[in-house]
mmCIF file of C-alpha atoms and ligand atoms in Angstrom:
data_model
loop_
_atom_site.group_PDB
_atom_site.id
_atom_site.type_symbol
_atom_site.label_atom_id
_atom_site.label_comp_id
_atom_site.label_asym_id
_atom_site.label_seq_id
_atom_site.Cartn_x
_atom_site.Cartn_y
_atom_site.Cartn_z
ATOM 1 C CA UNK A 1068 12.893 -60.837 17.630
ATOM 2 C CA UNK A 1069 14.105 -57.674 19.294
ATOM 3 C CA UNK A 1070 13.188 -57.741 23.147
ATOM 4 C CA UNK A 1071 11.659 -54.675 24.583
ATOM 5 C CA UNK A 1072 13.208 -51.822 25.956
ATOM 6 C CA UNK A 1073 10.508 -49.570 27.660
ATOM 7 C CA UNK A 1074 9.078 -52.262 30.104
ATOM 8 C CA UNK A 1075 5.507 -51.093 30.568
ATOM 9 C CA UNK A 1076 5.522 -51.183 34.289
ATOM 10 C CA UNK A 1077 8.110 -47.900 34.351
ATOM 11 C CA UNK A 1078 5.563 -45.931 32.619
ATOM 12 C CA UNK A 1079 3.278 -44.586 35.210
ATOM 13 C CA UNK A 1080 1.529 -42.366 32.089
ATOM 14 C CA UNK A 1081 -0.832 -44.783 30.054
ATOM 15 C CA UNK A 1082 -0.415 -44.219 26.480
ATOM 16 C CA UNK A 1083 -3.357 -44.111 24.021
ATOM 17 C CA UNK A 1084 -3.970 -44.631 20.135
ATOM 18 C CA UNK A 1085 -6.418 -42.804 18.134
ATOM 19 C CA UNK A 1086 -6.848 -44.656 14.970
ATOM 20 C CA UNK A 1087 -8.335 -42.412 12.025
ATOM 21 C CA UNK A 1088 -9.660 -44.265 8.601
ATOM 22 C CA UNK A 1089 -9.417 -41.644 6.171
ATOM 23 C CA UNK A 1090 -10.694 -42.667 2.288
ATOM 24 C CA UNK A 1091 -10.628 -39.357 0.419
ATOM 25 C CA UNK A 1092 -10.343 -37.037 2.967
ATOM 26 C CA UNK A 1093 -6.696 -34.916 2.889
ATOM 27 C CA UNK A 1094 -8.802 -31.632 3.296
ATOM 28 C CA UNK A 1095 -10.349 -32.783 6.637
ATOM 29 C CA UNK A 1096 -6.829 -34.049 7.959
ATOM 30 C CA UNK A 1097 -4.982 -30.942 9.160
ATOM 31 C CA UNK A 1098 -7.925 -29.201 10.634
ATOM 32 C CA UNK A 1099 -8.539 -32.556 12.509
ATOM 33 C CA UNK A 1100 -5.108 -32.756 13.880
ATOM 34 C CA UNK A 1101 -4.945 -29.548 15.369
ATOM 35 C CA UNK A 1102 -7.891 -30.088 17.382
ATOM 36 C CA UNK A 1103 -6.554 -33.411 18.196
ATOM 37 C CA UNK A 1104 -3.209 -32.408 18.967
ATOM 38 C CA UNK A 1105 -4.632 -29.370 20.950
ATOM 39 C CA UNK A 1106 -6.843 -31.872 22.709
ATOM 40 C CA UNK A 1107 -4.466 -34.881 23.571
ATOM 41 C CA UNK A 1108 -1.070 -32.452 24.801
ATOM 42 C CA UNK A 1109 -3.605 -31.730 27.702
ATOM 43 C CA UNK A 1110 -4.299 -35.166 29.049
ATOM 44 C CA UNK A 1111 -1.962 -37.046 31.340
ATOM 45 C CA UNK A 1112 -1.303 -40.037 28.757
ATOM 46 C CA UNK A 1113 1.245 -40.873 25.850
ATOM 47 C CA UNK A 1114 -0.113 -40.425 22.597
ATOM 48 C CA UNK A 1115 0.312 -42.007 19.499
ATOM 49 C CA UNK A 1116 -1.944 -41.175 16.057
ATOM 50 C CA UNK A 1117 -2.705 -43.572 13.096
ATOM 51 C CA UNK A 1118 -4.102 -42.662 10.022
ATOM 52 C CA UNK A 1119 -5.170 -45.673 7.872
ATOM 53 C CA UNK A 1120 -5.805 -44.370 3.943
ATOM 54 C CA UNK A 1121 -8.348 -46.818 2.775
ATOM 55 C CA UNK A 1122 -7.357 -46.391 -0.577
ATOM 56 C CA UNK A 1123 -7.919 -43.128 -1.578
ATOM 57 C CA UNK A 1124 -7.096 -41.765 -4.633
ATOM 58 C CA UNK A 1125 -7.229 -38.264 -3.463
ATOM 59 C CA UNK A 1126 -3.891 -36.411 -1.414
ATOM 60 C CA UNK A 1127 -5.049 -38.214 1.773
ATOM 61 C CA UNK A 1128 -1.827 -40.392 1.791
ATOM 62 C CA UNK A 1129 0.657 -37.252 1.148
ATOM 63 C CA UNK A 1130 -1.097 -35.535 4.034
ATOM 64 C CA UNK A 1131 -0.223 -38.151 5.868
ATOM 65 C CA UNK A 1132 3.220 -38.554 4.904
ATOM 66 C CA UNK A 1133 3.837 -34.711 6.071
ATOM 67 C CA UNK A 1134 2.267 -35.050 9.200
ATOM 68 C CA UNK A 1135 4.517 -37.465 9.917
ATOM 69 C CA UNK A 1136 6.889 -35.888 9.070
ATOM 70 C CA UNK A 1137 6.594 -32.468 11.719
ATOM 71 C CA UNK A 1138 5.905 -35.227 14.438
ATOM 72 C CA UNK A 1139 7.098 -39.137 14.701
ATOM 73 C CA UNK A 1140 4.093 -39.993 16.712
ATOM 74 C CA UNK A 1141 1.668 -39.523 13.704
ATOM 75 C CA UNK A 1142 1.667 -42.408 11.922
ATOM 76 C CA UNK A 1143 -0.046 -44.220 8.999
ATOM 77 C CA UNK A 1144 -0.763 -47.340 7.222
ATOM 78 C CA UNK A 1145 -1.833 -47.171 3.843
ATOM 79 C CA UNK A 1146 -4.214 -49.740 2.827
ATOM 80 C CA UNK A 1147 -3.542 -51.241 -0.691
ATOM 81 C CA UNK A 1148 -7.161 -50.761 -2.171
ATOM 82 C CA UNK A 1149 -10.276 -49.379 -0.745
ATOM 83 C CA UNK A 1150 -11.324 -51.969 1.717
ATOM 84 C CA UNK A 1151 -14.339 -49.971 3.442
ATOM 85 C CA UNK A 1152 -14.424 -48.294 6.435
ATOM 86 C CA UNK A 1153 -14.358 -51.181 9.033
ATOM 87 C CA UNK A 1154 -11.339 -53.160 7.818
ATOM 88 C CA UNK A 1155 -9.540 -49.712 7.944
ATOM 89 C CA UNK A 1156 -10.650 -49.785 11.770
ATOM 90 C CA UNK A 1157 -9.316 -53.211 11.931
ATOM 91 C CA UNK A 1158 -6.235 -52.119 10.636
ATOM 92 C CA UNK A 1159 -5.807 -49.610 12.986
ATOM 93 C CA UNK A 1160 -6.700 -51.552 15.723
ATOM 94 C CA UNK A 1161 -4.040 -54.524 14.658
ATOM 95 C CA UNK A 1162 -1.116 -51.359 15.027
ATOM 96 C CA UNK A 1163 -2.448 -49.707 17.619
ATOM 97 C CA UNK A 1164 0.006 -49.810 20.825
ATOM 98 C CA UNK A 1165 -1.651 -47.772 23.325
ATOM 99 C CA UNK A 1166 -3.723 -49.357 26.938
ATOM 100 C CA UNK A 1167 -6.437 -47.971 25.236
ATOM 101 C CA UNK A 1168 -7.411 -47.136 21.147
ATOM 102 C CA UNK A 1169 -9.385 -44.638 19.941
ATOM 103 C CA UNK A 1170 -11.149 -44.581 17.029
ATOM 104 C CA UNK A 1171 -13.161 -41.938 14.850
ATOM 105 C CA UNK A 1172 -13.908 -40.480 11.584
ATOM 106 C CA UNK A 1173 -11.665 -38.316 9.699
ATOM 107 C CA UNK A 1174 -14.466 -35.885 8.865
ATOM 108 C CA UNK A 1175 -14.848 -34.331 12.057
ATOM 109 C CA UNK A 1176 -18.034 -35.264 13.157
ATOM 110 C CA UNK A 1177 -16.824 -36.648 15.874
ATOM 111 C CA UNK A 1178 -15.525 -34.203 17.873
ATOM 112 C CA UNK A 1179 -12.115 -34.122 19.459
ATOM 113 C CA UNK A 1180 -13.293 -32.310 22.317
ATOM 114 C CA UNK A 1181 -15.010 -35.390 23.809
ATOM 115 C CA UNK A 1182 -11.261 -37.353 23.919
ATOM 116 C CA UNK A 1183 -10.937 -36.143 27.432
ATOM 117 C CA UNK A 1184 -14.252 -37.327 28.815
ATOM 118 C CA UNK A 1185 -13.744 -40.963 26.747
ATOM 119 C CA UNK A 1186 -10.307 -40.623 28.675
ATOM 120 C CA UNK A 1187 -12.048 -39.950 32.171
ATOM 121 C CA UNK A 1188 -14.525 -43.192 31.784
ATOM 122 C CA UNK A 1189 -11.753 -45.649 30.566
ATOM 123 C CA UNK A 1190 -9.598 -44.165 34.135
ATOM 124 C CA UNK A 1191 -12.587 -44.959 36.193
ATOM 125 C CA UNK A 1192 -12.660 -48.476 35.166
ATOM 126 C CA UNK A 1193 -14.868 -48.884 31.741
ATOM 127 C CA UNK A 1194 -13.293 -51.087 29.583
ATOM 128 C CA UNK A 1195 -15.536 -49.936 26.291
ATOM 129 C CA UNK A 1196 -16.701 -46.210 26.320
ATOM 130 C CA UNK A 1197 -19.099 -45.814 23.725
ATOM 131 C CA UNK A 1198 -20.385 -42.867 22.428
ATOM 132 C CA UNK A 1199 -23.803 -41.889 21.306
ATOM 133 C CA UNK A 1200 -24.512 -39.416 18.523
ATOM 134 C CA UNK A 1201 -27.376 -37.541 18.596
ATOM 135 C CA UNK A 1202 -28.469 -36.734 14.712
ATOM 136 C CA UNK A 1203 -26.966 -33.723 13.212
ATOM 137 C CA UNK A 1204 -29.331 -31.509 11.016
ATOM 138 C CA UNK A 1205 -27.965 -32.386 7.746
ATOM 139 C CA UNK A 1206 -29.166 -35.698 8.104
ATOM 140 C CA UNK A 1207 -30.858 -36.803 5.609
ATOM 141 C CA UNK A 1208 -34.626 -37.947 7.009
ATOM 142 C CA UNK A 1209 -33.628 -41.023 5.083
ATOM 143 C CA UNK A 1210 -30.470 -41.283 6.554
ATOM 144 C CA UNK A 1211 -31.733 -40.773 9.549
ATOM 145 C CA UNK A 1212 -35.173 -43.208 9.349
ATOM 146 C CA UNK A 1213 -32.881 -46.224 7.993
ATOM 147 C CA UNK A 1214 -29.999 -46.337 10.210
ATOM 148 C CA UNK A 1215 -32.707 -46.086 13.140
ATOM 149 C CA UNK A 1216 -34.490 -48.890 11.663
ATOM 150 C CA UNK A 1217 -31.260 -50.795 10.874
ATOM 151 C CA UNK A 1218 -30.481 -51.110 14.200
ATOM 152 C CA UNK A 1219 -33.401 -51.861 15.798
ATOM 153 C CA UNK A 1220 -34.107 -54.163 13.204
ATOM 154 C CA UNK A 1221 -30.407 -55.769 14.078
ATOM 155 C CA UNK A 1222 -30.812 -55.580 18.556
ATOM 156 C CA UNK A 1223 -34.574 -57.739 17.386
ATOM 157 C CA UNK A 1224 -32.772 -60.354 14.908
ATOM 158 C CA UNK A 1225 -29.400 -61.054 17.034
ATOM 159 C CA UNK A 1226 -30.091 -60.374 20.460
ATOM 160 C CA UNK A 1227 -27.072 -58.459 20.418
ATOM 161 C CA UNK A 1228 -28.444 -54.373 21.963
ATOM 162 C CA UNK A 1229 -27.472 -52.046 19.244
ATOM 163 C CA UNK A 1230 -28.267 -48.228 19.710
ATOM 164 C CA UNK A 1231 -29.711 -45.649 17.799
ATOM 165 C CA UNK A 1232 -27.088 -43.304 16.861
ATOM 166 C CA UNK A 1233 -23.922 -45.528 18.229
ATOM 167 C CA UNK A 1234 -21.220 -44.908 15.893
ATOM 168 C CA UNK A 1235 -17.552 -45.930 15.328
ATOM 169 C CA UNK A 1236 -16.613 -43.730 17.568
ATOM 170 C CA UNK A 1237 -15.438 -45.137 20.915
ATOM 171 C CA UNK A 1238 -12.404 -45.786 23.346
ATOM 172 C CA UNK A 1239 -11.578 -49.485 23.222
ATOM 173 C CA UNK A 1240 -9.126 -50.763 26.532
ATOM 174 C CA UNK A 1241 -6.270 -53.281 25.314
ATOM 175 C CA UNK A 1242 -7.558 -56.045 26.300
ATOM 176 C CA UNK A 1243 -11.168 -55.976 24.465
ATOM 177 C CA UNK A 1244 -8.852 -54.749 21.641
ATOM 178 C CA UNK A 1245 -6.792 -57.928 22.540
ATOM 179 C CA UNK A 1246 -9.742 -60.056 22.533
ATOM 180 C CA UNK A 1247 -11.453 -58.231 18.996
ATOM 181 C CA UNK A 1248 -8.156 -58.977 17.176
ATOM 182 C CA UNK A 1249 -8.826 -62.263 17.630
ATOM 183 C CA UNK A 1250 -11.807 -62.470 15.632
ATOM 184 C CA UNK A 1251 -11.163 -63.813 12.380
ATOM 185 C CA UNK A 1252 -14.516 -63.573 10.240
ATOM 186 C CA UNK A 1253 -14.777 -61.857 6.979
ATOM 187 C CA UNK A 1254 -17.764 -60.011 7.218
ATOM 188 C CA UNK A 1255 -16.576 -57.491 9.886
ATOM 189 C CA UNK A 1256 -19.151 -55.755 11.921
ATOM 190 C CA UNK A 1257 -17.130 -53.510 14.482
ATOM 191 C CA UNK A 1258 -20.264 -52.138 16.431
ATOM 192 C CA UNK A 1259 -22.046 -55.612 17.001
ATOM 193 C CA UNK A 1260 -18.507 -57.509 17.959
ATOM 194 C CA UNK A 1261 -17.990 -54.653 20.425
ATOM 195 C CA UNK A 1262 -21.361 -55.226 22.461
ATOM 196 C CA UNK A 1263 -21.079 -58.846 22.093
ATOM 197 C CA UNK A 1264 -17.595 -59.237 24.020
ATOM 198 C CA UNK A 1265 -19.266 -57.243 26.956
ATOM 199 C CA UNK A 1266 -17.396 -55.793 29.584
ATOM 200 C CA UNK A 1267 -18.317 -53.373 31.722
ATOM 201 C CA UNK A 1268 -18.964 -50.272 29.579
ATOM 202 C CA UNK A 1269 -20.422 -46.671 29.167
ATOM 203 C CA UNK A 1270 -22.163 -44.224 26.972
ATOM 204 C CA UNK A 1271 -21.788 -40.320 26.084
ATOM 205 C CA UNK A 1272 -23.857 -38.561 24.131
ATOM 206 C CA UNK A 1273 -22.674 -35.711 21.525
ATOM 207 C CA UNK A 1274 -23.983 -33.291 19.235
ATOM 208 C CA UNK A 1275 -22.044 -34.913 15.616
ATOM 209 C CA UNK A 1276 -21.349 -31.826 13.917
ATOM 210 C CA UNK A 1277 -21.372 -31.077 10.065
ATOM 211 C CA UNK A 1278 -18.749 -33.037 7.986
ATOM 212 C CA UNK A 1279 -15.814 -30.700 7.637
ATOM 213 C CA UNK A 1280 -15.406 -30.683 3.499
ATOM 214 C CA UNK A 1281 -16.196 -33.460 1.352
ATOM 215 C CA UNK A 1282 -19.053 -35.446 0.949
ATOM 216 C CA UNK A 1283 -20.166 -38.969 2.822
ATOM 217 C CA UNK A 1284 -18.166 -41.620 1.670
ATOM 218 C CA UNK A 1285 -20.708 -43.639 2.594
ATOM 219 C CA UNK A 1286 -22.768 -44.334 -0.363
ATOM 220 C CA UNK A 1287 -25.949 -46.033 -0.604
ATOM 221 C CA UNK A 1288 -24.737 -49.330 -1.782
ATOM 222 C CA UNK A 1289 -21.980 -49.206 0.900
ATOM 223 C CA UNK A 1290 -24.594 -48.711 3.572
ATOM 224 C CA UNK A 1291 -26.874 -51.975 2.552
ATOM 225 C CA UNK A 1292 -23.568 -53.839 2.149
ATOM 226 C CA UNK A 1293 -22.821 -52.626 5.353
ATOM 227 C CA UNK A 1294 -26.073 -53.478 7.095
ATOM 228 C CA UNK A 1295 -26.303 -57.225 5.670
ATOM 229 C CA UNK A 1296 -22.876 -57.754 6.685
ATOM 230 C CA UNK A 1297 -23.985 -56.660 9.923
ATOM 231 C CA UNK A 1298 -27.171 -58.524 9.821
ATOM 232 C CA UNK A 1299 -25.801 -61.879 8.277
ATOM 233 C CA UNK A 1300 -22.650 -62.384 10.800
ATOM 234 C CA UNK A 1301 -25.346 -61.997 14.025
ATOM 235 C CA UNK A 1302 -28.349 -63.327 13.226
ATOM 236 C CA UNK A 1303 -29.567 -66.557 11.246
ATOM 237 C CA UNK A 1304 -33.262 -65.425 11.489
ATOM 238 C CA UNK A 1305 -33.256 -64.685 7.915
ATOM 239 C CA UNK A 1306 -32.731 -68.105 7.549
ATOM 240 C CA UNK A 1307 -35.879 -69.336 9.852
ATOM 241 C CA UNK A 1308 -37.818 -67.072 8.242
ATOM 242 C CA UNK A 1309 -37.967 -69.752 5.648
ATOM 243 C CA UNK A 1310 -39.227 -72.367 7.717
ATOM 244 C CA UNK A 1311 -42.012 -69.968 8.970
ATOM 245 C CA UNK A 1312 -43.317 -68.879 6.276
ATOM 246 C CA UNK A 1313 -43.499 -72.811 5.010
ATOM 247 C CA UNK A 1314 -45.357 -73.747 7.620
ATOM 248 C CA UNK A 1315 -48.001 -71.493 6.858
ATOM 249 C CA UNK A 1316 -48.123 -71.534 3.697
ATOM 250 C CA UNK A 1317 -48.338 -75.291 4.177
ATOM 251 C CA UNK A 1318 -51.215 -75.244 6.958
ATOM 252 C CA UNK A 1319 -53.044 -72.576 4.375
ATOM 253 C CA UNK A 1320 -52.619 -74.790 1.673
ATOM 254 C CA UNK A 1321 -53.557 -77.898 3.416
ATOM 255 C CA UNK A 1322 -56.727 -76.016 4.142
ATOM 256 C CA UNK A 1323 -58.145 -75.191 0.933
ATOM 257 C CA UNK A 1324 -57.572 -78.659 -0.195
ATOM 258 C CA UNK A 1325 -59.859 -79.991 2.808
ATOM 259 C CA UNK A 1326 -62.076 -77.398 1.365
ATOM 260 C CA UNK A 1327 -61.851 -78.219 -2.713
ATOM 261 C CA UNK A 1328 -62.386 -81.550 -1.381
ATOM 262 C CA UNK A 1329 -65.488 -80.684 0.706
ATOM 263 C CA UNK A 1330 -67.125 -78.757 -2.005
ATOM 264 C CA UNK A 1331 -66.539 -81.120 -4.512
ATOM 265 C CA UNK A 1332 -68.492 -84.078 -2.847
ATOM 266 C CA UNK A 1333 -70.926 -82.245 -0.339
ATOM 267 C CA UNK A 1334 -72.401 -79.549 -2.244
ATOM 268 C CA UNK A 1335 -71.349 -81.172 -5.745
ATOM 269 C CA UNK A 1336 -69.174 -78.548 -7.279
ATOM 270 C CA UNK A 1337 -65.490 -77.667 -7.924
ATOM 271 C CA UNK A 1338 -63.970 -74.606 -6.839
ATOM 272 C CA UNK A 1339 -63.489 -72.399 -9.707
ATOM 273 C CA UNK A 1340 -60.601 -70.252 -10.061
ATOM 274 C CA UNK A 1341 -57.919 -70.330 -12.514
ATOM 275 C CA UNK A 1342 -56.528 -66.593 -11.788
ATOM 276 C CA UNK A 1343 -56.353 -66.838 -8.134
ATOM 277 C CA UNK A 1344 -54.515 -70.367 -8.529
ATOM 278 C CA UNK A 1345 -52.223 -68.278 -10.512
ATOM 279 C CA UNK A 1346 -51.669 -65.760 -8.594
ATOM 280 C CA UNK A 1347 -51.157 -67.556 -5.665
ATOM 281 C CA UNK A 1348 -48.901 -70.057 -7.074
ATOM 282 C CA UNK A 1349 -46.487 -66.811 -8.469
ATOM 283 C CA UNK A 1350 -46.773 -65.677 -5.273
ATOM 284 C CA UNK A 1351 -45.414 -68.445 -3.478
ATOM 285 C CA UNK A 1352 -42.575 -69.002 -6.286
ATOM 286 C CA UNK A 1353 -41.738 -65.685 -5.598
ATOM 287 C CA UNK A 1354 -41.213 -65.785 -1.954
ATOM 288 C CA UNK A 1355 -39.497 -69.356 -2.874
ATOM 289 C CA UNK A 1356 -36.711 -67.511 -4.780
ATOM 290 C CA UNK A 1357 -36.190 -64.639 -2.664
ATOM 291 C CA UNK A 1358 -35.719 -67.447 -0.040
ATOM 292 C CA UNK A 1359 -33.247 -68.928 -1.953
ATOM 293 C CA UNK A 1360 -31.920 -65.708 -2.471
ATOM 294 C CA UNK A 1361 -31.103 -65.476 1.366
ATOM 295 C CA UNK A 1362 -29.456 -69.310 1.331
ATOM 296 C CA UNK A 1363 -27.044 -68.041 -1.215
ATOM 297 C CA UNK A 1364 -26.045 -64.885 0.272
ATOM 298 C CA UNK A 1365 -25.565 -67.457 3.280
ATOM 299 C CA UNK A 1366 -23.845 -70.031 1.506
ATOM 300 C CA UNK A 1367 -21.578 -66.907 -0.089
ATOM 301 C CA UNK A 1368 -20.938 -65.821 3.242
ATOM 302 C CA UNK A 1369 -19.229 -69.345 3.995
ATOM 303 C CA UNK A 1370 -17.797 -69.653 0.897
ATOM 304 C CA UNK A 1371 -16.091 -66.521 1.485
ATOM 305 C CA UNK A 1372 -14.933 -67.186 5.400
ATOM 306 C CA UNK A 1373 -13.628 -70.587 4.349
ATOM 307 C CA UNK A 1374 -11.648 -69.217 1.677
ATOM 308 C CA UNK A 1375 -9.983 -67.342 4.348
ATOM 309 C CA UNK A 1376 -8.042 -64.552 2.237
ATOM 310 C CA UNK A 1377 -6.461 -61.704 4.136
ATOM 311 C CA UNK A 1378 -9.245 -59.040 4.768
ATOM 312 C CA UNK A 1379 -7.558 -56.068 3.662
ATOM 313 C CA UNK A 1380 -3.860 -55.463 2.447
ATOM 314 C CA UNK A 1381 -1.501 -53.037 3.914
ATOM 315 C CA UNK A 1382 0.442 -51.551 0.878
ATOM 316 C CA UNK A 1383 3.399 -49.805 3.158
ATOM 317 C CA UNK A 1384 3.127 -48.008 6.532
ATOM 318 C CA UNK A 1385 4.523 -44.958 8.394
ATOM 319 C CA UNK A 1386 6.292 -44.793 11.665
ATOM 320 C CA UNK A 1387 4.923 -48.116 12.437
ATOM 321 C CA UNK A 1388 7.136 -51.447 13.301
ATOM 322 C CA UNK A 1389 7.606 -53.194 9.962
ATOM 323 C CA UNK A 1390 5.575 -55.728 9.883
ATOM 324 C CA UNK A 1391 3.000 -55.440 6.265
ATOM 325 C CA UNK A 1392 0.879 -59.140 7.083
ATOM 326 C CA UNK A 1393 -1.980 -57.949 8.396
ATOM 327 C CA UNK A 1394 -1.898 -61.015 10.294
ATOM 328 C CA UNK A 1395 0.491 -59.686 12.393
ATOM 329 C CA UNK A 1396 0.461 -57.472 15.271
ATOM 330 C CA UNK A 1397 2.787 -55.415 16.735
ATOM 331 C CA UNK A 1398 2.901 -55.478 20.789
ATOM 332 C CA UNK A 1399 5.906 -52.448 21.272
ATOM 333 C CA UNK A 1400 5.285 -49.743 22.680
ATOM 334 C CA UNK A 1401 4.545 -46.211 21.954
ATOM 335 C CA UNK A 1402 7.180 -43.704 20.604
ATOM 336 C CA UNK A 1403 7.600 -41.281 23.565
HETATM 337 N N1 LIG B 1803 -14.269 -44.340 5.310
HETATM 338 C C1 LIG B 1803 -13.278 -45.253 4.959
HETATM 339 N N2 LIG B 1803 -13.511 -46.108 3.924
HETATM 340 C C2 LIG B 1803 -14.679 -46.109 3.207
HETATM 341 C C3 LIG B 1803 -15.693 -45.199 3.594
HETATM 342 C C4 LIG B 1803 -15.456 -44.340 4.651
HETATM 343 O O1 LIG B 1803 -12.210 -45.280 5.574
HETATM 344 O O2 LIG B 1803 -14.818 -46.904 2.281
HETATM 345 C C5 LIG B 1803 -14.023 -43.414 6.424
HETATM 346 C C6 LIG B 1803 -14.227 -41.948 6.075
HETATM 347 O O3 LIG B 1803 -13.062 -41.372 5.537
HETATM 348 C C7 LIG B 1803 -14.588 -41.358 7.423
HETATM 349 C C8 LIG B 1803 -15.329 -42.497 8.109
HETATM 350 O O4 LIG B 1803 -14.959 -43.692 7.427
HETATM 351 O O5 LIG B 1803 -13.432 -41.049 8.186
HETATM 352 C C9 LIG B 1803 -16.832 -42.321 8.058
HETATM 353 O O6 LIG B 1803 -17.257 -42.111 6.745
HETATM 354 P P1 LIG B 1803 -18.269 -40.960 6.330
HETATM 355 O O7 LIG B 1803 -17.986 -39.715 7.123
HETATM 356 O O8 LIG B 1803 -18.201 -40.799 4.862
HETATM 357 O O9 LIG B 1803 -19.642 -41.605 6.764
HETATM 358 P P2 LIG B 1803 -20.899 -40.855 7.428
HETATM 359 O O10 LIG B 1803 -20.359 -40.039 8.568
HETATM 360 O O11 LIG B 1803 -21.474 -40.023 6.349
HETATM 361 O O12 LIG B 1803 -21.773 -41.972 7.864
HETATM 362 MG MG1 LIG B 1804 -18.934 -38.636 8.414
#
């Protein structure tokens, strides 16, 4: 192993990573890295970018390759497949060098312009600087009403405090980033694992602007996928749900047999009632199945963690040490 030649404590300027997923999105990525480039040349810190193509099938990758190109401390790492917007994160953050990471979308929505002030609370001493977006008019109202639901639904079910509006974008110091990389599940949940390690952190607020070009990469199907991940790696009240609605189902049950029983021998006549015995008893196999439904996905979820396969592929990498197993992590430092 090659030893290190820029020990950290001669480098008075702390360095910082912004780490950029990007699946289909090579019109966004120039415009982006003016404004970031523009943006990070003013603040008193070493800079490095990285640019993880989750698979895109668009010129995303070429962008990136000429980026690099006009400056060494653009980077990328080129995901082998598309592996969904958090693993790309989780690429990024196994790369990243800087004392602090980054991350945002590629779209700009999140707007470089805020760097600086994510810059000034990680100085003063927060560890995780969150940010806080506040809807942007081309929300959808479904958009909107199910990711606010989603998450309130997800602070009530795991305990864990999720926010309206907290997205992906956020400044991360090393060692939360240190302590996230060590986090081996499968079903990756960025915004949960970052309010469960704690530390002491702090919120902005910002106006998300309009995608740049493109459309949401975020389809439907992605979303739910990404909200029962979410869901299923904090919280095992899905599970108890089960149990509860047994028990009442049970005591209801128990009930009306008291009562079949009572109006069979006391007034002398048996409950009639084919249709509603029916109907309740599809009822109940329903919410039997759809409870069984939920022990799958559960049992899936294991399945799938104690298979332990690699949780994304890197397919080759720019400008980065060369190390491909994403099990790996590089700790050099930053290209000056
Ligand atoms: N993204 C990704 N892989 C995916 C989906 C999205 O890397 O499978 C990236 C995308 O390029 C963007 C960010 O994740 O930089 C957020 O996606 P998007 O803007 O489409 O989501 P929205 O802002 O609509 O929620
Ligand atoms: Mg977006």
């Amino acid at each position: 192993m090659e030893s290190c030649t820029l020990p950290k404590a001669q480098a008075p300027t702390p360095s910082i990573s912004v780490i950029i997923p990007a699946y289909n999105e090579a019109e966004n990525l120039e415009p982006l890295q003016q404004k970031l480039e523009f943006v990070l040349e003013e603040l008193p810190a070493r800079w490095e970018i990285i640019y993880i193509d989750d698979g895109s099938s668009d010129e995303t990758w070429g962008k990136i390759e000429a980026l690099n190109q006009t400056d060494s401390r653009i980077k990328g790492i080129r995901l082998s497949r598309n592996f969904g917007h958090q693993y790309a994160l989780f690429a990024g953050l196994q790369r990243a060098t800087g004392d602090a990471v980054i991350s945002m979308d590629a779209d700009l929505q999140h707007p470089p312009a805020l760097l600086p002030k994510l810059f000034e609370q990680w100085q003063s001493g927060h560890k995780v600087v969150n940010t806080a977006r506040l809807d942007p008019d081309d929300f959808s109202p479904f958009k909107r009403y199910t990711s606010r639901l989603f998450y309130r639904l997800f602070s009530y079910l795991s305990g864990v405090p999720l926010e309206p509006g907290m997205a992906d974008f956020r400044l991360l110091d090393r060692q939360v980033v240190g302590d996230i990389l060590k986090m081996r599940e499968e079903g990756l949940f960025l915004r949960g694992i970052v309010q469960w390690v704690g530390y002491k952190s702090s919120k902005i607020s910002f106006q998300s602007e309009r995608r740049w070009r493109g459309v949401t990469k975020y389809t439907p199907r992605k979303m739910l996928q990404f909200a029962w991940h979410g869901l299923s790696s904090f919280s095992l009240v899905p599970l108890r749900v089960g149990v509860l609605i047994g028990f009442v189902t049970s005591g209801l049950s128990f009930l009306s047999i008291l009562y079949a029983i009572y109006s069979k021998l006391i007034i002398g006549q048996a409950v009639p009632g084919w249709a509603s015995s029916i109907a309740i008893i599809s009822f109940l196999f329903g919410v039997l199945f759809m409870l069984l439904g939920v022990l799958g996905e559960y049992i899936g979820r294991i399945l799938i963690e104690v298979r332990g396969r690699p949780r994304f592929l890197v397919s080759e990498d720019l400008g980065l040490s060369n190390t491909t197993s994403p099990s790996t992590s590089s700790t050099d430092h930053l290209d000056d």
